Every structure is written in C-alpha cells, then in structure tokens.
Amino acid sequence: MRRIKRIGIITCGGDCGGLNAVVKSVTQTAHSQGLETMVIPNGYAGLYNLIDIKSPTFLTPGRVDLIDANLAGSEAGHSRVKISKIQDPNKYERIKKGLQRFEVDGLIISGGDDTGSVMVELAEQGIRCVHVPKTMDLDLQPYSVGGDSSLNRIAQFTEELKTTGLSHNRIMIVEVFGRYVGHTALRGGIGAEADCILIPEVPVNFDVVYAHMKQRYMDRVERSDVRSGTYTIVVSEGIKDAGGEHIYDQSAGADAFGHRKLTGAGKYVRRELEERMNRDPEVKEFMKKKGLFVPGVYELPEIREVVPSHLVRSGHSSVFDINFGKEAGAAAVRLLLSGIDGITVVKVRGRKIYYMPTKEAIKQRSVDLNVVALFEQQGICFGREPRMYEPEFIKAEGEIERHL
C-alpha cells in the first residue's frame, strides 16, 4: 500500500456550520505530519471531474490561513451528486485516474448519510477515504458537524419572532429542516421555549394542537395589561398526519438522491389551525370581550408561518461545531496515516480516537420519545395527548461521557 503523501478534501451535501473548521484542521494536521492537502472543489461533482481540472488548489499554510473557521459553509464547495447514478460506465475508473493524476493517496470526506453512502461505494472501489460526519439534521449515529450551529440559529430565529408575534397578537409557526427526524425542531424549539413542537416521530393530532394553542394564547392575552399574547410552534419538515402519512408539498419534487423535498409543513399546520379557529365561536367572542374584534376586518388572531430555510445553515458556526470540526478533521488525518479507512470518525477523547464503520454510522437515528414525554410534562405540546415520563435512576460510574 502506497504511503500517504497527499490528501484530498471533499465536503458534500448541504452546507452548515463547522465545515471550514474541518477543512482547516485536516490541512494543519496534515502539514504537521509532512503531508500535502488539496481541495477537490464542489463535492462529488468535483471528484468526478477532477481529471479535467486545470488549476488545482493546494492548501498551503498561507492559503488555509485565509479560511475563517467561524464562518458556516465550506471553502471547498458543495454539490448533491450520487456517483452511482452518473450515466457513465467508466465513472469509477475516471475518478481513480483523476486521483492518480494529482497523486492524491486518500480522501477525507465530510457529509451526511447520502455522502456517507457514496463514500462506502468509493471504499468498495479501493479508494482510501475517511468520513467526517456532517449534517444539521443530527440523524446520524454519531454527533455531526453542523448540528449545534443549526440549533442555535433555529432557537435564535424562533425566539426573536416572538416580538412580532406579541406586537400583532399572532400565532407564529416556524418550519425547519430535518427530513425524516425531528432533532432540529425538538432541540431548537426547546432552546427558544416554543409552546408547541411538531416532529415526524409523533403523528400530529391537530385537535390537540388547536386546544393547546387556544388555551395558552387566550390565557396570555387575559393576563396582559395591554391585551398582548402570542403562541409559537416549531414544526419539522416531514411531519406526519394522524394516519401516519408525511405532510409535504407534492409539487416540490425530489433531490439528486431521490429524496422528496419535504417543504410545506408549516403552511399545512397553519391551514389546519385556521380551519378550526374559523369554526370556533369562542375565539370570536374572546376577541370581542378583549376589545380586539373589528367586524369584517380583524375578527380572529392571525396565524403566520415563517420558513427560515437556508438561513439556518448560513452565518456563523457555533463554538461547539468549531471544536468538534477541528477534532474530527485532525482525527481523520491520523486514521488515514494509520491505515484505517472506510470508516467514520465518532469522537476524540484525549489520546483516544473513536471510529465506526460508515455503513453503521449513517443509519438513521430518530428522536427518543421518552425525551418527548419529559418535555410534555413541562407543558410543551407535541401534537398528541401528553404521556407520562417514567425515569430510571442509574448511578454514574467510571469515565463520564462529555460533549467535547
């Protein structure tokens, strides 16, 4: 096996916080070991077209110093490309020739489940690579770069929307990414002290949501000396109705990996709540009682949905993601040098670098519904009748797990 002298860096899938920390860390660690690093731009699209690149970008210490690890996104660029779908029977040979042309001996690839699945294919083709987990959805088995940054953004946007909600006595719905799991909605919503959090793991009973919203909203207006109140819902894309069917805009199409674009959940929730409010005479009477009712103009509270979309991915990285990205990037270099590849970095704990097979790492991880019950006991609505939280008490012994 050829000794590694040059490493290629690839970032794939959706952009998010912490990726520039990975890119910098890989380069800085590689240079400390006498290795070179090269950006393979624009994800797997760049890998496929590497053979034709005229001016490759080698990350010298001076060049990498220009990268700001605090910024979200990736200096290496992104694309959503499933290599096995490329209509070229010689695609893997083309990729290998591109790597040979630039004497790239191994790849460090940062991405989510789709990126990881392609990396598994590359490893099966004999290409040496290590996967640094990255997804704001937090649906991989290990922690992933980008998760904490997105949670902070979701919590910030949701919390700030309460000011406009209070000013206009509105119910505010915030729709966030997450695909088929609700980690981002759950944790971001908890961080913003949202009143209601709707996630794919819990099929939504809209009668329960409406009753919770109506009571809490009316209580707040009743208590306010300026008759002001709001109610905040964080909803994950990919939520299910009471029958277990995913709710989404069917005209949105699919991405390059064949996944449906699960947009439209926030709009659907708004319509369900508006329909119930329009049929409910008590709300109109409440508006009259509080001096808020204007015939034909302002008879019911407004419900607005907001979709921060890619704003959640953008901006700045959290300190946690910068630290994790730098640790995971450095670990990936050390694993490649030790002849360990085709795997995913899990964490670094002192001198211990933990890793696992990528096939296992990219298996979907759902929200633990026991945690949902814990928060239901604190008055948060999850679109179902609250369940009891039944704790187990376990004495911690030995090494205590830590975040960083």
Short mmCIF file of C-alpha atoms in Angstrom, two decimals:
data_model
loop_
_atom_site.label_atom_id
_atom_site.label_comp_id
_atom_site.label_asym_id
_atom_site.label_seq_id
_atom_site.Cartn_x
_atom_site.Cartn_y
_atom_site.Cartn_z
CA MET A 1 0.00 0.00 0.00
CA ARG A 2 1.39 3.36 -1.08
CA ARG A 3 2.35 5.65 1.80
CA ILE A 4 0.08 8.66 2.03
CA LYS A 5 1.75 11.88 0.90
CA ARG A 6 -1.21 13.94 -0.31
CA ILE A 7 -4.80 14.09 0.98
CA GLY A 8 -7.83 15.29 -0.95
CA ILE A 9 -10.54 17.17 0.98
CA ILE A 10 -14.19 16.93 -0.06
CA THR A 11 -17.31 18.45 1.53
CA CYS A 12 -20.68 17.25 0.24
CA GLY A 13 -24.41 17.58 0.69
CA GLY A 14 -25.91 20.56 2.48
CA ASP A 15 -23.70 23.33 3.79
CA CYS A 16 -23.69 24.08 7.51
CA GLY A 17 -21.59 25.32 10.40
CA GLY A 18 -18.25 23.79 11.34
CA LEU A 19 -17.12 22.64 7.90
CA ASN A 20 -14.41 25.24 7.49
CA ALA A 21 -13.04 24.06 10.82
CA VAL A 22 -12.77 20.56 9.35
CA VAL A 23 -11.01 21.84 6.22
CA LYS A 24 -8.52 23.88 8.26
CA SER A 25 -7.89 21.13 10.78
CA VAL A 26 -7.23 18.50 8.12
CA THR A 27 -4.74 20.80 6.41
CA GLN A 28 -2.98 21.95 9.56
CA THR A 29 -2.69 18.42 10.94
CA ALA A 30 -1.52 17.04 7.59
CA HIS A 31 1.19 19.70 7.28
CA SER A 32 2.40 18.92 10.79
CA GLN A 33 2.95 15.36 9.56
CA GLY A 34 4.72 16.39 6.36
CA LEU A 35 1.71 15.82 4.10
CA GLU A 36 0.08 17.97 1.43
CA THR A 37 -3.64 18.67 1.12
CA MET A 38 -5.68 19.52 -1.92
CA VAL A 39 -9.24 20.78 -2.20
CA ILE A 40 -11.40 18.75 -4.54
CA PRO A 41 -13.95 21.50 -5.19
CA ASN A 42 -17.73 21.19 -5.27
CA GLY A 43 -18.16 17.82 -3.65
CA TYR A 44 -18.59 14.63 -5.65
CA ALA A 45 -19.19 16.66 -8.82
CA GLY A 46 -15.62 17.89 -8.43
CA LEU A 47 -14.36 14.38 -7.74
CA TYR A 48 -15.90 13.09 -10.95
CA ASN A 49 -14.42 15.99 -12.92
CA LEU A 50 -11.06 16.02 -11.15
CA ILE A 51 -9.32 14.57 -14.19
CA ASP A 52 -10.13 17.76 -16.15
CA ILE A 53 -9.18 20.37 -13.55
CA LYS A 54 -6.66 22.84 -14.96
CA SER A 55 -5.62 24.67 -11.79
CA PRO A 56 -5.85 22.55 -8.63
CA THR A 57 -5.98 24.27 -5.24
CA PHE A 58 -3.34 23.05 -2.82
CA LEU A 59 -3.91 24.23 0.72
CA THR A 60 -0.61 25.65 1.77
CA PRO A 61 -0.34 27.08 5.31
CA GLY A 62 -0.70 30.56 3.82
CA ARG A 63 -3.80 29.61 1.81
CA VAL A 64 -5.52 27.84 4.69
CA ASP A 65 -4.86 30.83 6.93
CA LEU A 66 -7.32 32.77 4.74
CA ILE A 67 -10.15 30.39 5.70
CA ASP A 68 -12.30 31.59 8.60
CA ALA A 69 -13.35 28.60 10.70
CA ASN A 70 -16.03 30.73 12.34
CA LEU A 71 -17.97 31.08 9.10
CA ALA A 72 -20.55 28.47 8.14
CA GLY A 73 -20.47 26.88 4.70
CA SER A 74 -17.37 25.36 3.17
CA GLU A 75 -14.39 26.82 1.37
CA ALA A 76 -14.27 23.53 -0.55
CA GLY A 77 -17.77 23.94 -2.01
CA HIS A 78 -20.67 21.51 -2.21
CA SER A 79 -22.88 19.51 -4.54
CA ARG A 80 -25.52 16.81 -4.20
CA VAL A 81 -24.28 14.08 -6.54
CA LYS A 82 -24.86 10.34 -6.19
CA ILE A 83 -21.97 8.84 -8.12
CA SER A 84 -23.70 5.51 -8.80
CA LYS A 85 -26.38 7.45 -10.74
CA ILE A 86 -23.87 9.08 -13.09
CA GLN A 87 -24.57 7.82 -16.61
CA ASP A 88 -21.01 6.82 -17.33
CA PRO A 89 -20.00 3.14 -17.16
CA ASN A 90 -16.38 4.18 -16.53
CA LYS A 91 -17.14 6.65 -13.75
CA TYR A 92 -15.08 4.93 -11.06
CA GLU A 93 -12.08 4.50 -13.35
CA ARG A 94 -12.40 8.17 -14.29
CA ILE A 95 -12.35 9.12 -10.60
CA LYS A 96 -9.30 6.94 -9.95
CA LYS A 97 -7.44 8.46 -12.89
CA GLY A 98 -8.19 11.94 -11.55
CA LEU A 99 -6.78 10.98 -8.15
CA GLN A 100 -3.72 9.41 -9.80
CA ARG A 101 -3.15 12.48 -11.95
CA PHE A 102 -2.81 14.68 -8.87
CA GLU A 103 -1.18 11.96 -6.75
CA VAL A 104 -3.95 12.02 -4.16
CA ASP A 105 -3.44 9.00 -1.91
CA GLY A 106 -6.51 9.31 0.30
CA LEU A 107 -9.67 11.33 0.78
CA ILE A 108 -11.23 12.94 3.81
CA ILE A 109 -14.92 13.45 3.07
CA SER A 110 -17.32 15.40 5.26
CA GLY A 111 -21.03 14.90 4.73
CA GLY A 112 -24.23 13.26 5.92
CA ASP A 113 -25.96 9.98 5.21
CA ASP A 114 -26.10 10.41 1.44
CA THR A 115 -22.46 11.49 1.31
CA GLY A 116 -21.54 8.58 3.57
CA SER A 117 -23.37 6.08 1.36
CA VAL A 118 -21.33 7.26 -1.65
CA MET A 119 -18.14 7.07 0.42
CA VAL A 120 -18.96 3.42 1.15
CA GLU A 121 -19.13 2.83 -2.62
CA LEU A 122 -15.79 4.59 -3.15
CA ALA A 123 -14.18 2.47 -0.43
CA GLU A 124 -15.53 -0.68 -2.10
CA GLN A 125 -13.80 0.50 -5.27
CA GLY A 126 -10.48 0.56 -3.42
CA ILE A 127 -10.32 4.31 -2.81
CA ARG A 128 -8.96 5.12 0.62
CA CYS A 129 -11.22 7.54 2.46
CA VAL A 130 -12.33 8.62 5.92
CA HIS A 131 -15.72 10.16 6.67
CA VAL A 132 -16.18 13.14 8.99
CA PRO A 133 -19.91 13.17 9.91
CA LYS A 134 -21.71 16.37 8.91
CA THR A 135 -25.42 17.12 8.96
CA MET A 136 -27.52 19.78 10.58
CA ASP A 137 -30.33 17.19 10.81
CA LEU A 138 -28.42 15.26 13.53
CA ASP A 139 -29.83 11.98 12.15
CA LEU A 140 -26.57 10.00 12.01
CA GLN A 141 -25.49 7.69 14.81
CA PRO A 142 -22.57 9.89 15.97
CA TYR A 143 -22.71 13.64 16.53
CA SER A 144 -22.26 15.53 13.27
CA VAL A 145 -20.65 18.84 12.36
CA GLY A 146 -23.33 21.48 11.82
CA GLY A 147 -25.90 20.25 14.30
CA ASP A 148 -25.19 22.64 17.14
CA SER A 149 -24.87 25.64 14.81
CA SER A 150 -28.29 24.97 13.27
CA LEU A 151 -29.92 24.50 16.66
CA ASN A 152 -28.61 27.86 17.82
CA ARG A 153 -29.89 29.55 14.65
CA ILE A 154 -33.34 27.95 14.94
CA ALA A 155 -33.62 28.92 18.60
CA GLN A 156 -32.50 32.48 17.86
CA PHE A 157 -34.93 32.99 14.95
CA THR A 158 -37.84 31.46 16.86
CA GLU A 159 -37.17 33.49 19.99
CA GLU A 160 -36.86 36.72 18.01
CA LEU A 161 -40.12 36.08 16.16
CA LYS A 162 -41.95 36.32 19.48
CA THR A 163 -41.53 40.10 19.36
CA THR A 164 -43.57 40.42 16.18
CA GLY A 165 -45.97 37.81 17.48
CA LEU A 166 -46.60 39.86 20.63
CA SER A 167 -46.85 43.13 18.71
CA HIS A 168 -49.63 41.76 16.49
CA ASN A 169 -51.13 39.07 18.77
CA ARG A 170 -50.19 36.44 16.20
CA ILE A 171 -49.62 32.72 16.32
CA MET A 172 -46.19 32.11 14.77
CA ILE A 173 -45.18 28.89 13.04
CA VAL A 174 -41.52 28.24 12.20
CA GLU A 175 -40.79 25.42 9.72
CA VAL A 176 -37.29 23.94 9.92
CA PHE A 177 -35.19 21.32 8.14
CA GLY A 178 -34.84 17.81 9.49
CA ARG A 179 -36.04 15.50 6.75
CA TYR A 180 -37.50 12.39 8.45
CA VAL A 181 -36.38 13.08 12.03
CA GLY A 182 -37.14 15.88 14.45
CA HIS A 183 -33.89 16.59 16.30
CA THR A 184 -33.51 20.14 14.96
CA ALA A 185 -37.13 21.09 15.65
CA LEU A 186 -37.03 19.49 19.10
CA ARG A 187 -33.79 20.97 20.36
CA GLY A 188 -34.14 24.31 18.57
CA GLY A 189 -37.71 24.60 19.82
CA ILE A 190 -36.71 23.79 23.38
CA GLY A 191 -33.94 26.39 23.16
CA ALA A 192 -36.48 29.03 22.09
CA GLU A 193 -39.09 27.92 24.66
CA ALA A 194 -41.59 27.22 21.90
CA ASP A 195 -45.11 26.33 23.03
CA CYS A 196 -45.56 23.51 20.53
CA ILE A 197 -43.04 21.33 18.69
CA LEU A 198 -44.14 19.03 15.88
CA ILE A 199 -41.75 16.28 14.75
CA PRO A 200 -42.02 13.34 12.31
CA GLU A 201 -41.73 10.79 15.13
CA VAL A 202 -45.11 11.87 16.57
CA PRO A 203 -48.11 11.81 14.17
CA VAL A 204 -49.99 15.09 14.68
CA ASN A 205 -53.47 15.27 16.16
CA PHE A 206 -54.43 18.81 15.13
CA ASP A 207 -57.35 18.89 17.55
CA VAL A 208 -54.84 18.52 20.40
CA VAL A 209 -52.61 21.24 18.94
CA TYR A 210 -55.55 23.61 18.48
CA ALA A 211 -56.85 23.10 22.02
CA HIS A 212 -53.38 23.73 23.49
CA MET A 213 -52.85 26.80 21.30
CA LYS A 214 -56.26 28.29 22.07
CA GLN A 215 -55.94 27.89 25.82
CA ARG A 216 -52.38 29.16 26.12
CA TYR A 217 -52.92 32.07 23.73
CA MET A 218 -56.10 33.22 25.45
CA ASP A 219 -54.51 32.90 28.90
CA ARG A 220 -51.64 35.16 27.84
CA VAL A 221 -53.90 37.83 26.39
CA GLU A 222 -56.06 37.61 29.53
CA ARG A 223 -53.07 38.18 31.82
CA SER A 224 -51.59 41.02 29.77
CA ASP A 225 -52.37 44.60 30.83
CA VAL A 226 -52.02 45.60 27.15
CA ARG A 227 -54.02 42.58 25.90
CA SER A 228 -50.98 41.12 24.14
CA GLY A 229 -50.25 37.46 23.54
CA THR A 230 -48.58 35.08 21.13
CA TYR A 231 -48.07 31.35 20.65
CA THR A 232 -45.08 29.75 18.97
CA ILE A 233 -44.93 26.48 17.05
CA VAL A 234 -41.74 24.91 15.66
CA VAL A 235 -42.55 22.32 13.02
CA SER A 236 -40.14 19.94 11.33
CA GLU A 237 -40.41 19.17 7.66
CA GLY A 238 -41.55 15.58 7.20
CA ILE A 239 -44.18 15.60 9.97
CA LYS A 240 -46.96 13.02 9.71
CA ASP A 241 -50.70 13.38 10.00
CA ALA A 242 -52.75 11.26 12.38
CA GLY A 243 -52.81 8.48 9.78
CA GLY A 244 -49.02 8.33 9.63
CA GLU A 245 -48.66 9.93 6.19
CA HIS A 246 -45.92 12.52 5.60
CA ILE A 247 -47.16 16.06 5.06
CA TYR A 248 -45.42 17.96 2.26
CA ASP A 249 -45.95 19.97 -0.91
CA GLN A 250 -46.15 17.26 -3.58
CA SER A 251 -45.17 19.71 -6.32
CA ALA A 252 -41.72 20.27 -4.75
CA GLY A 253 -40.14 17.27 -6.48
CA ALA A 254 -37.09 15.29 -5.35
CA ASP A 255 -33.38 15.93 -4.85
CA ALA A 256 -30.45 14.28 -6.65
CA PHE A 257 -30.60 11.29 -4.30
CA GLY A 258 -34.30 10.70 -4.95
CA HIS A 259 -35.47 12.09 -1.60
CA ARG A 260 -38.71 14.05 -1.70
CA LYS A 261 -38.30 17.73 -0.84
CA LEU A 262 -40.42 17.88 2.29
CA THR A 263 -41.49 21.51 2.11
CA GLY A 264 -44.89 22.89 3.03
CA ALA A 265 -45.36 21.52 6.56
CA GLY A 266 -45.68 24.99 8.10
CA LYS A 267 -48.35 26.03 5.60
CA TYR A 268 -50.27 22.82 6.23
CA VAL A 269 -50.22 23.37 10.00
CA ARG A 270 -51.43 26.96 9.55
CA ARG A 271 -54.38 25.86 7.41
CA GLU A 272 -55.40 23.14 9.85
CA LEU A 273 -55.39 25.60 12.75
CA GLU A 274 -57.17 28.34 10.78
CA GLU A 275 -59.89 25.90 9.78
CA ARG A 276 -60.56 25.00 13.41
CA MET A 277 -60.41 28.61 14.55
CA ASN A 278 -62.91 29.70 11.89
CA ARG A 279 -65.37 27.10 13.21
CA ASP A 280 -64.87 28.06 16.86
CA PRO A 281 -67.29 30.78 18.09
CA GLU A 282 -65.47 31.07 21.44
CA VAL A 283 -62.45 32.73 19.83
CA LYS A 284 -64.56 35.42 18.20
CA GLU A 285 -66.32 36.06 21.49
CA PHE A 286 -62.97 36.31 23.24
CA MET A 287 -61.80 38.89 20.72
CA LYS A 288 -64.95 40.95 21.37
CA LYS A 289 -64.51 40.68 25.12
CA LYS A 290 -60.93 41.95 24.91
CA GLY A 291 -61.73 44.83 22.57
CA LEU A 292 -59.74 43.31 19.70
CA PHE A 293 -62.64 42.47 17.38
CA VAL A 294 -63.22 44.61 14.27
CA PRO A 295 -66.15 43.37 12.11
CA GLY A 296 -65.08 42.19 8.67
CA VAL A 297 -61.53 43.40 9.20
CA TYR A 298 -59.96 41.80 12.24
CA GLU A 299 -62.14 39.12 13.75
CA LEU A 300 -59.66 36.35 14.62
CA PRO A 301 -55.96 36.18 15.57
CA GLU A 302 -53.66 35.84 12.59
CA ILE A 303 -51.58 32.72 12.10
CA ARG A 304 -48.36 33.20 10.13
CA GLU A 305 -45.81 30.63 9.02
CA VAL A 306 -42.14 31.51 8.56
CA VAL A 307 -39.60 29.32 6.77
CA PRO A 308 -36.02 30.39 7.61
CA SER A 309 -34.82 27.70 5.19
CA HIS A 310 -31.14 28.10 4.27
CA LEU A 311 -30.66 30.92 6.79
CA VAL A 312 -30.41 28.11 9.34
CA ARG A 313 -27.36 26.76 7.50
CA SER A 314 -25.68 30.11 6.97
CA GLY A 315 -23.92 32.77 9.01
CA HIS A 316 -21.53 31.68 11.72
CA SER A 317 -20.56 28.36 13.25
CA SER A 318 -21.09 27.67 16.93
CA VAL A 319 -18.05 27.27 19.17
CA PHE A 320 -19.07 23.65 19.74
CA ASP A 321 -19.05 22.88 16.00
CA ILE A 322 -15.70 24.59 15.50
CA ASN A 323 -14.19 22.50 18.28
CA PHE A 324 -15.77 19.27 17.06
CA GLY A 325 -14.83 20.01 13.44
CA LYS A 326 -11.21 20.62 14.34
CA GLU A 327 -11.01 17.49 16.48
CA ALA A 328 -12.73 15.29 13.87
CA GLY A 329 -10.63 16.66 11.00
CA ALA A 330 -7.40 16.01 12.88
CA ALA A 331 -8.60 12.53 13.82
CA ALA A 332 -9.41 11.73 10.17
CA VAL A 333 -5.82 12.52 9.14
CA ARG A 334 -4.42 10.30 11.90
CA LEU A 335 -6.73 7.45 10.90
CA LEU A 336 -5.65 7.65 7.25
CA LEU A 337 -1.99 7.66 8.24
CA SER A 338 -2.57 4.60 10.42
CA GLY A 339 -4.05 2.66 7.52
CA ILE A 340 -7.60 2.83 8.92
CA ASP A 341 -10.06 3.90 6.25
CA GLY A 342 -13.58 3.25 5.00
CA ILE A 343 -14.81 4.42 8.40
CA THR A 344 -16.45 7.39 10.14
CA VAL A 345 -14.87 9.49 12.88
CA VAL A 346 -17.02 9.42 16.03
CA LYS A 347 -15.14 11.49 18.60
CA VAL A 348 -11.80 12.32 20.18
CA ARG A 349 -11.29 11.86 23.91
CA GLY A 350 -7.77 12.78 24.90
CA ARG A 351 -5.46 10.29 23.15
CA LYS A 352 -8.40 8.07 22.14
CA ILE A 353 -9.85 8.42 18.66
CA TYR A 354 -13.16 6.60 18.26
CA TYR A 355 -14.48 5.48 14.89
CA MET A 356 -17.08 3.10 13.46
CA PRO A 357 -17.97 1.52 10.10
CA THR A 358 -19.58 4.14 7.87
CA LYS A 359 -22.40 1.75 6.98
CA GLU A 360 -23.36 1.77 10.66
CA ALA A 361 -22.72 5.48 11.22
CA ILE A 362 -25.17 6.59 8.51
CA LYS A 363 -28.10 4.58 9.84
CA GLN A 364 -30.91 6.95 10.74
CA ARG A 365 -31.28 7.96 14.38
CA SER A 366 -34.72 9.12 15.49
CA VAL A 367 -35.81 11.24 18.45
CA ASP A 368 -36.19 9.24 21.65
CA LEU A 369 -39.86 9.58 22.56
CA ASN A 370 -39.00 9.24 26.24
CA VAL A 371 -37.36 12.66 25.92
CA VAL A 372 -40.56 13.97 24.31
CA ALA A 373 -42.52 12.78 27.35
CA LEU A 374 -40.05 14.58 29.63
CA PHE A 375 -40.82 17.88 27.92
CA GLU A 376 -44.55 17.17 27.69
CA GLN A 377 -44.55 17.15 31.47
CA GLN A 378 -43.29 20.75 31.28
CA GLY A 379 -46.34 21.86 29.30
CA ILE A 380 -44.98 21.71 25.73
CA CYS A 381 -47.39 20.31 23.14
CA PHE A 382 -46.10 17.69 20.69
CA GLY A 383 -49.36 17.15 18.82
CA ARG A 384 -50.60 14.29 20.99
CA GLU A 385 -52.07 13.79 24.43
CA PRO A 386 -49.18 14.11 26.91
CA ARG A 387 -47.56 10.88 28.09
CA MET A 388 -46.09 10.18 31.47
CA TYR A 389 -42.32 10.32 31.82
CA GLU A 390 -41.08 7.26 33.69
CA PRO A 391 -37.44 7.71 34.73
CA GLU A 392 -34.83 5.12 35.54
CA PHE A 393 -32.19 6.13 38.08
CA ILE A 394 -28.66 4.98 37.27
CA LYS A 395 -25.57 5.79 39.27
CA ALA A 396 -22.76 7.03 37.01
CA GLU A 397 -19.56 5.06 37.35
CA GLY A 398 -16.16 5.18 35.67
CA GLU A 399 -15.47 7.54 32.78
CA ILE A 400 -18.24 10.12 32.33
CA GLU A 401 -19.18 10.95 28.75
CA ARG A 402 -18.69 14.60 27.84
CA HIS A 403 -19.60 16.68 24.83
CA LEU A 404 -16.08 17.83 23.99
#
